[in-house]
mmCIF file of C-alpha atoms in Angstrom:
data_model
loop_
_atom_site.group_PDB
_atom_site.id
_atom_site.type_symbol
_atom_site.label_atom_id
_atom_site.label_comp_id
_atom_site.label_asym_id
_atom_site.label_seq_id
_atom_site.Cartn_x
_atom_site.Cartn_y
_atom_site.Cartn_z
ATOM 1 C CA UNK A 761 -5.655 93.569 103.677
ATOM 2 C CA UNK A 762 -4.704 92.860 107.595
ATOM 3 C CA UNK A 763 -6.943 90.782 109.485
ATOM 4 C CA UNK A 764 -8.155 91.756 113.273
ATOM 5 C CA UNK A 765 -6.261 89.259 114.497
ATOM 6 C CA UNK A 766 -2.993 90.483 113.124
ATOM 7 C CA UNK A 767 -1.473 92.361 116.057
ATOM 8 C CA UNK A 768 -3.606 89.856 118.829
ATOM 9 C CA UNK A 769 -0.446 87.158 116.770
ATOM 10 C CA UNK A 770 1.674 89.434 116.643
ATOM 11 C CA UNK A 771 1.820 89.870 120.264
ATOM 12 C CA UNK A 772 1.802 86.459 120.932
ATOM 13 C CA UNK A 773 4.676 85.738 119.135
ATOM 14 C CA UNK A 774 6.616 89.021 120.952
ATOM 15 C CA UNK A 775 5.666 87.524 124.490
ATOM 16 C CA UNK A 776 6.665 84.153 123.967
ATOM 17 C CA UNK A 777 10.097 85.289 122.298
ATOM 18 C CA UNK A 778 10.661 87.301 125.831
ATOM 19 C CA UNK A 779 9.839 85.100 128.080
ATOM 20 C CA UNK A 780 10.415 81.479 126.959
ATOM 21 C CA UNK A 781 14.503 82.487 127.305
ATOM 22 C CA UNK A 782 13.755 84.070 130.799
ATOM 23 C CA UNK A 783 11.827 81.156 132.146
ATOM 24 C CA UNK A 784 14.730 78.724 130.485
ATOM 25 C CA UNK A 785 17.365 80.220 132.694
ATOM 26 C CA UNK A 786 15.391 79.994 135.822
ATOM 27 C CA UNK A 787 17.462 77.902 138.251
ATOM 28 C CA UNK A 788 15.453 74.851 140.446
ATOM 29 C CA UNK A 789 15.490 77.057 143.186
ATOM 30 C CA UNK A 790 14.094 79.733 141.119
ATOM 31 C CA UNK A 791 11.281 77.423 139.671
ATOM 32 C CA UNK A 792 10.090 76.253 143.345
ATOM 33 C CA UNK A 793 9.749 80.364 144.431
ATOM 34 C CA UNK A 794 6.312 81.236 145.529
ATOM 35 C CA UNK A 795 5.464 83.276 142.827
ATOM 36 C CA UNK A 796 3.382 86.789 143.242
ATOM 37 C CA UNK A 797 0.448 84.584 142.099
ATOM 38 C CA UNK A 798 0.327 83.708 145.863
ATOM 39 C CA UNK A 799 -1.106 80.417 145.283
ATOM 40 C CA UNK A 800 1.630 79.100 142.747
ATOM 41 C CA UNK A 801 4.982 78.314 142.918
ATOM 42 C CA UNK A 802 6.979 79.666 140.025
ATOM 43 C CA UNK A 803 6.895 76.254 138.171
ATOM 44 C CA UNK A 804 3.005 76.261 138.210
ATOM 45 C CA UNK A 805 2.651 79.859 136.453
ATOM 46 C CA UNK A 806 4.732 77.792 133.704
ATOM 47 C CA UNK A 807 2.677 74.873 133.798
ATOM 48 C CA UNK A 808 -0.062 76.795 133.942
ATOM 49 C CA UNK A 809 0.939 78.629 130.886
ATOM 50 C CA UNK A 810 1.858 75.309 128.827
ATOM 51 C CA UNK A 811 -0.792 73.533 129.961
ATOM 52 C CA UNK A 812 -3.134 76.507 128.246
ATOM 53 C CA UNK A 813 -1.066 76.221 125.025
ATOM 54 C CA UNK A 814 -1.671 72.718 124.562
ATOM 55 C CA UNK A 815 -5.762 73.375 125.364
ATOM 56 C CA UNK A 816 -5.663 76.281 123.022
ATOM 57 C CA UNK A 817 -3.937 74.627 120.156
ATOM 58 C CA UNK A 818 -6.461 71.786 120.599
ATOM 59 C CA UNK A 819 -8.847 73.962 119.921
ATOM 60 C CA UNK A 820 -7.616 75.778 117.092
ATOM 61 C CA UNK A 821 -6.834 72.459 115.571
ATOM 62 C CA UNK A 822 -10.301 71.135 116.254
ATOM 63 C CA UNK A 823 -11.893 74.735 114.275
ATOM 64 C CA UNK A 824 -9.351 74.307 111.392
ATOM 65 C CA UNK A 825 -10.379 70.604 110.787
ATOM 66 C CA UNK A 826 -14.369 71.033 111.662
ATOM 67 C CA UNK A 827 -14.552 68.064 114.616
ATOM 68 C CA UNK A 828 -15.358 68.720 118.118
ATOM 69 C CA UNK A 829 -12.379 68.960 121.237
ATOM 70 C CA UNK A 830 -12.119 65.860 122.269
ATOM 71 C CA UNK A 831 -14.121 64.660 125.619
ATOM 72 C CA UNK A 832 -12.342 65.562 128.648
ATOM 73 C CA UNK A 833 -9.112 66.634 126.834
ATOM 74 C CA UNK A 834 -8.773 69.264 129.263
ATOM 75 C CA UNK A 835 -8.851 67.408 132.188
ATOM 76 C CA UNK A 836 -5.911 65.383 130.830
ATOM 77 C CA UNK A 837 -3.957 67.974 130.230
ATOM 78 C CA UNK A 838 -3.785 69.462 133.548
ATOM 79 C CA UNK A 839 -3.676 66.240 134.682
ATOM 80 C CA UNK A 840 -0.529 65.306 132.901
ATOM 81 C CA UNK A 841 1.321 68.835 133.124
ATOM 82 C CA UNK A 842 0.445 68.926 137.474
ATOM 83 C CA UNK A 843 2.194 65.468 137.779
ATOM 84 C CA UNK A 844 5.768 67.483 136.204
ATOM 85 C CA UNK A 845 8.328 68.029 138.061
ATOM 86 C CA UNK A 846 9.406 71.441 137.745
ATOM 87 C CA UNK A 847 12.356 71.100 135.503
ATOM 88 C CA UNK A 848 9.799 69.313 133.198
ATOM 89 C CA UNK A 849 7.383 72.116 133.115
ATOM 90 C CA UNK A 850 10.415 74.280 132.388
ATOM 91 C CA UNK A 851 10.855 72.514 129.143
ATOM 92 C CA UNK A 852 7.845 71.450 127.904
ATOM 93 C CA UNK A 853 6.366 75.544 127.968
ATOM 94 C CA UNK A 854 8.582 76.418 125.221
ATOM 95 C CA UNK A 855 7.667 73.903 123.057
ATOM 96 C CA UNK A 856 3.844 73.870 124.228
ATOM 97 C CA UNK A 857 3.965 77.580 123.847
ATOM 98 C CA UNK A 858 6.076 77.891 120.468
ATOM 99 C CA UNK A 859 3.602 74.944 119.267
ATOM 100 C CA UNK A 860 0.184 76.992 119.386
ATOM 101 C CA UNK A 861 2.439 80.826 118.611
ATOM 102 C CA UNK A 862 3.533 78.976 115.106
ATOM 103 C CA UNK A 863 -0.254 77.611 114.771
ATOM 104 C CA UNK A 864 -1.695 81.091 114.612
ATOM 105 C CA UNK A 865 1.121 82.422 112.552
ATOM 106 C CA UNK A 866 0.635 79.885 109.714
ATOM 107 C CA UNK A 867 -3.338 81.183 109.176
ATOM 108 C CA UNK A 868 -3.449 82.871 106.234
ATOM 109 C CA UNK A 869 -5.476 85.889 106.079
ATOM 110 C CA UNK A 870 -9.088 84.838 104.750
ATOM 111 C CA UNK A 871 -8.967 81.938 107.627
ATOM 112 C CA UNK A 872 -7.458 84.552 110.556
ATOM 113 C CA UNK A 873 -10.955 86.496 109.356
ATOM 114 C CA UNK A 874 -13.038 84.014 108.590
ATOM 115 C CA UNK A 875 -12.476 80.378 111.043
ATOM 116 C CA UNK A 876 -14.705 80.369 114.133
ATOM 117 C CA UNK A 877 -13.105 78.663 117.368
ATOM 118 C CA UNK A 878 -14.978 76.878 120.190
ATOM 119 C CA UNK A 879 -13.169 77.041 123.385
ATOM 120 C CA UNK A 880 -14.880 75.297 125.212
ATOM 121 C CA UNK A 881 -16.684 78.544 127.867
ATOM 122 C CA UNK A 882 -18.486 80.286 125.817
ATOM 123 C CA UNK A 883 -21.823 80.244 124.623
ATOM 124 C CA UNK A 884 -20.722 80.074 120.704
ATOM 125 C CA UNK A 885 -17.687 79.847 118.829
ATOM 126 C CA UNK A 886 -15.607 83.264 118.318
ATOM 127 C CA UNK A 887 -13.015 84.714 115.853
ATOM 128 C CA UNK A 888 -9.635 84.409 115.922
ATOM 129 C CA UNK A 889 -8.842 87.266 117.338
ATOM 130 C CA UNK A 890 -11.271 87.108 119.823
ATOM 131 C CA UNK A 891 -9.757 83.505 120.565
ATOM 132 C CA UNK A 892 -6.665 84.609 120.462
ATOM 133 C CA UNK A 893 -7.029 87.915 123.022
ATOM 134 C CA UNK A 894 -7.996 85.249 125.545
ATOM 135 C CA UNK A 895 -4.812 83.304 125.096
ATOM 136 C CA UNK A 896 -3.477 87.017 125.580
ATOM 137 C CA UNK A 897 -4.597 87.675 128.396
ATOM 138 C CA UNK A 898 -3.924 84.447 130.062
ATOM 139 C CA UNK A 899 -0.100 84.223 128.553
ATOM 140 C CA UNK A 900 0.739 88.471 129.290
ATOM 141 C CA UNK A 901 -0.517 88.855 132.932
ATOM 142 C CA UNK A 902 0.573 85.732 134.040
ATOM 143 C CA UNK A 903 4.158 86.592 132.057
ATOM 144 C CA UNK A 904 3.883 89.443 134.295
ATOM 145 C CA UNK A 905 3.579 86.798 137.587
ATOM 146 C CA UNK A 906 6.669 84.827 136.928
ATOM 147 C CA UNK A 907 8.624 88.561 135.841
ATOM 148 C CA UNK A 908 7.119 90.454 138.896
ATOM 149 C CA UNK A 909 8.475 87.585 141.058
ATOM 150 C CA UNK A 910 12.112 88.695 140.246
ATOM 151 C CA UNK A 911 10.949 92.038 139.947
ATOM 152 C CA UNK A 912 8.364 94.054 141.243
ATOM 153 C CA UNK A 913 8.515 96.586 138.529
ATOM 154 C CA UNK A 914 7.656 94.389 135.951
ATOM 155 C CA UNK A 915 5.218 95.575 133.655
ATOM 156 C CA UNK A 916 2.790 93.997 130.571
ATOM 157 C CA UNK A 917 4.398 93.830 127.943
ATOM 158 C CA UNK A 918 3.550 96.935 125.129
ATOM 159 C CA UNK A 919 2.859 94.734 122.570
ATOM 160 C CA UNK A 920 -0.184 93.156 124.538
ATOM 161 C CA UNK A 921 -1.899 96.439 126.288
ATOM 162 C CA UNK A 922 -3.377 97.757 123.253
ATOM 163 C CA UNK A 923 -5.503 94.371 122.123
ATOM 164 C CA UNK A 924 -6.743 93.789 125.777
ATOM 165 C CA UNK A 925 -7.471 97.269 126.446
ATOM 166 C CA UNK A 926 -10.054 96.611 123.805
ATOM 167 C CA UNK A 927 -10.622 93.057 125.286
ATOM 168 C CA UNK A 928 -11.213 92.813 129.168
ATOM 169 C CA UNK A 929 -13.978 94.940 128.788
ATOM 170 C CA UNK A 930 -15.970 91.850 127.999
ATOM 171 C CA UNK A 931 -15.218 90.556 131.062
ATOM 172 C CA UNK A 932 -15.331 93.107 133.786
ATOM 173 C CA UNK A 933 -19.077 91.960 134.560
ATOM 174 C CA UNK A 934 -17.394 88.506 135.698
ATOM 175 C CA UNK A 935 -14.119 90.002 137.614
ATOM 176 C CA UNK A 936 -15.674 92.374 138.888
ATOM 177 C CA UNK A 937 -16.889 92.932 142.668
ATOM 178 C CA UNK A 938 -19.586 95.937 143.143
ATOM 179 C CA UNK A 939 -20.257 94.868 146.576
ATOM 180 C CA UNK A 940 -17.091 96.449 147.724
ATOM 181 C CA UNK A 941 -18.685 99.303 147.446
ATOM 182 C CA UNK A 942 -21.079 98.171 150.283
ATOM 183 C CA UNK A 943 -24.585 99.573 148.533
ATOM 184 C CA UNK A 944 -22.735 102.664 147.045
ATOM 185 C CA UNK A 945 -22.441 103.322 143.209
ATOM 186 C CA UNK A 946 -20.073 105.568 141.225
ATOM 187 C CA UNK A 947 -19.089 106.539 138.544
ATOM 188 C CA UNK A 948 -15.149 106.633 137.939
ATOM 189 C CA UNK A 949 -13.663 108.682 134.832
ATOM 190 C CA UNK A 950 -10.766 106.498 134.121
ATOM 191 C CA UNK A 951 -7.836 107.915 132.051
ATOM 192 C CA UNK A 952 -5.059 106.072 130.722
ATOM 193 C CA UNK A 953 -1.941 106.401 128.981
ATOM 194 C CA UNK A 954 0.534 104.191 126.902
ATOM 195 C CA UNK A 955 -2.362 104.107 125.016
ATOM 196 C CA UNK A 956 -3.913 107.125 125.705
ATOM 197 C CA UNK A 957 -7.802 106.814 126.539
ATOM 198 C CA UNK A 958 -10.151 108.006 128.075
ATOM 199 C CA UNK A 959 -13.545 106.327 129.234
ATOM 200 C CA UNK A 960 -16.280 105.537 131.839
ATOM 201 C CA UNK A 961 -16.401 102.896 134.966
ATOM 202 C CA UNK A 962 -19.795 102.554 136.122
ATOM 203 C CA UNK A 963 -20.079 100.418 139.587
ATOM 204 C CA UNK A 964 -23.708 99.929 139.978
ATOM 205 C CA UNK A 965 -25.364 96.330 140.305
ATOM 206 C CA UNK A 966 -22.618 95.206 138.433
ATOM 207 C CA UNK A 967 -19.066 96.718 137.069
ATOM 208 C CA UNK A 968 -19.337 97.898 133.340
ATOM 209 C CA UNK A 969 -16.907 100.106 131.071
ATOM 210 C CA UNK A 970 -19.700 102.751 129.762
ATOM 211 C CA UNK A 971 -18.529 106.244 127.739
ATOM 212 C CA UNK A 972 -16.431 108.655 129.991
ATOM 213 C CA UNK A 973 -18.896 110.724 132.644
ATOM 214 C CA UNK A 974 -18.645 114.705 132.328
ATOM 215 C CA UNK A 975 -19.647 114.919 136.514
ATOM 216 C CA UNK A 976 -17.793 111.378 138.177
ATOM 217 C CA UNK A 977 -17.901 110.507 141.630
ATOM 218 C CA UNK A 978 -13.948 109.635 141.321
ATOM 219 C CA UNK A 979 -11.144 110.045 138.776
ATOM 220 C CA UNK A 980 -8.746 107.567 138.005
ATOM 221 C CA UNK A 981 -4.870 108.347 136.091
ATOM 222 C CA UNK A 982 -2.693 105.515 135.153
ATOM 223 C CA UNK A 983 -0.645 103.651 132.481
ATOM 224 C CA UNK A 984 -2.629 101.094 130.609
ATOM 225 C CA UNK A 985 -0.801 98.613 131.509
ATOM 226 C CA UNK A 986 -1.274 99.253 134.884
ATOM 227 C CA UNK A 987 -4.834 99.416 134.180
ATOM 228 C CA UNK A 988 -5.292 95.708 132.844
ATOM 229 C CA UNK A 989 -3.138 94.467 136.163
ATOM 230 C CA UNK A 990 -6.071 97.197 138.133
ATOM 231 C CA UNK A 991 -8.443 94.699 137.043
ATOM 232 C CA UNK A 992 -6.981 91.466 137.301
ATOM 233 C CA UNK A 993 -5.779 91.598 140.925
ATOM 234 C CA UNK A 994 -2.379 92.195 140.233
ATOM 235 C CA UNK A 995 -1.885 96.085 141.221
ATOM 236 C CA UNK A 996 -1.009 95.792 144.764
ATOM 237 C CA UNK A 997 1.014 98.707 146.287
ATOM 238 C CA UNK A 998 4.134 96.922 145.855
ATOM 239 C CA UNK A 999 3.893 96.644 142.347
ATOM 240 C CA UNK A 1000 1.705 99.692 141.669
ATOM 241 C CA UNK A 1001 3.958 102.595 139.684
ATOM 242 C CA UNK A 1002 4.134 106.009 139.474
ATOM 243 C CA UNK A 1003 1.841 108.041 138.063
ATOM 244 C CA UNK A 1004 -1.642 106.156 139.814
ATOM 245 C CA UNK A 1005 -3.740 109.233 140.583
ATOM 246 C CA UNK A 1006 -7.221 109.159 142.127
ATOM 247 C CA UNK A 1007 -9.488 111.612 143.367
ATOM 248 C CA UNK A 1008 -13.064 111.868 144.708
ATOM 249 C CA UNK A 1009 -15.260 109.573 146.633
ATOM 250 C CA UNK A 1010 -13.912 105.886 145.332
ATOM 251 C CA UNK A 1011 -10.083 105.854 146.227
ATOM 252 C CA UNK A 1012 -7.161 102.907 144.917
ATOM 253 C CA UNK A 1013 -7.616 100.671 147.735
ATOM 254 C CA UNK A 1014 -11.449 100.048 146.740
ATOM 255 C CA UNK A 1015 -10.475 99.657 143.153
ATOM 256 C CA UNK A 1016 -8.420 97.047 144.410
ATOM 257 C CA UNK A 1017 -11.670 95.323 146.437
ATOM 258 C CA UNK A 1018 -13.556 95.567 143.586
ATOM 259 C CA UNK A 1019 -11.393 94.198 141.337
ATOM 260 C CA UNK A 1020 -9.671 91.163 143.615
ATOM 261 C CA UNK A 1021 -8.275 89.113 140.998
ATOM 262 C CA UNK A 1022 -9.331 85.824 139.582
#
């Protein structure tokens, strides 16, 4: 029977086949770009991205044989992979990267159901698929960074919209900025396609998915994918395609305020 986590690895193992051959032909000059994660060069999305792999297969490794993370093994991680020179980082993602992708693949199915995974943030330890959508997240939108730097049309990978569609809801309460509204609420009826969906925005106190409202404020028409980079900070006008429709009383720009990035 397939576990939950099936297409979560699945999708990890797409992404890293795509862009571990992209990022390997990236010349020094390339590496040192600013990339359109403003604060990074290029190099630092990667190191940024390795840096993760090593933490996450830590903790996988740590769940599989029942010990704690080791103290501060975080800190010396980033620690290590900031003191790279770019070219280093350039090599050392793949093999970070492939590393923690081959980890997830070797679970068999009663331990991709069954194993619980402390990372560290959280206020227990999670599934693996759960685990393994926030390695998702992390590795597909900032994939998208060092792609959308080369290109603005980049988009998330297909593979990875479906599982985080289903994931980022959990966090919208922490990414999320109702004071851009300045006092006002709404209610936006959000459709997407590439999965098609259809649900609920509710901008109150806070910023919650709830079921889609029959008499919104706003409307909002996009691609999924486009949806997920909505809430992350990462649909500027630049990169924003075609097919973003609003209407009613909350327009794109204050989408964009309430959902700055992180």
């Amino acid at each position: 029977m397939p576990s939950p986590a099936d297409a979560t690895i699945q999708a990890l193992r797409t992404g890293h086949d795509d862009l571990a051959p992209f990022v390997a032909a990236l010349s020094p000059e390339d590496l040192t770009r600013q990339s359109v994660a403003t604060e990074w060069d290029v190099s630092q999305v990667v190191s940024h991205l390795g840096s993760g792999a090593v933490i996450g297969l830590e903790a996988l490794e740590s769940a599989l044989e029942g010990r704690p993370t080791v103290a501060d093994f975080n800190q010396g991680v980033w620690a290590r992979w900031d003191a790279m020179s770019p070219a280093a980082r350039q090599v050392g993602f793949d093999a970070a990267n492939a590393a923690l992708v081959k980890r997830y693949e070797d679970l068999d199915d009663a331990t991709r159901t069954d194993l619980r995974i402390d990372l560290g943030f959280l206020p227990a330890p999670i599934d693996v698929r759960t685990a393994g959508n926030f390695r998702l997240s992390e590795f597909a939108l900032h994939s998208w960074d060092v792609r959308a730097t080369f290109d603005p049309a980049a988009t998330v990978r297909a593979e990875a919209v479906e599982p985080l569609l289903d994931h980022i809801g959990m966090l919208l309460g922490w990414i999320g900025k109702p004071a851009a509204l300045e006092g006002r609420t709404a209610t936006v009826r959000v459709t997407t396609t590439g999965p098609d969906r259809t649900f609920g925005l509710a901008i109150t106190d806070g910023v919650a998915l709830v079921d889609a409202p029959d008499d919104a404020d706003a409307t909002l028409t996009l691609p999924a994918e486009a949806w997920l980079r909505l809430l992350t900070g990462r649909l500027r006008p630049e990169h924003t395609p075609a097919g973003v429709e609003t209407t009613g009383s909350v327009d794109l720009d204050t989408l964009r305020r309430v959902f700055p990035g992180y």
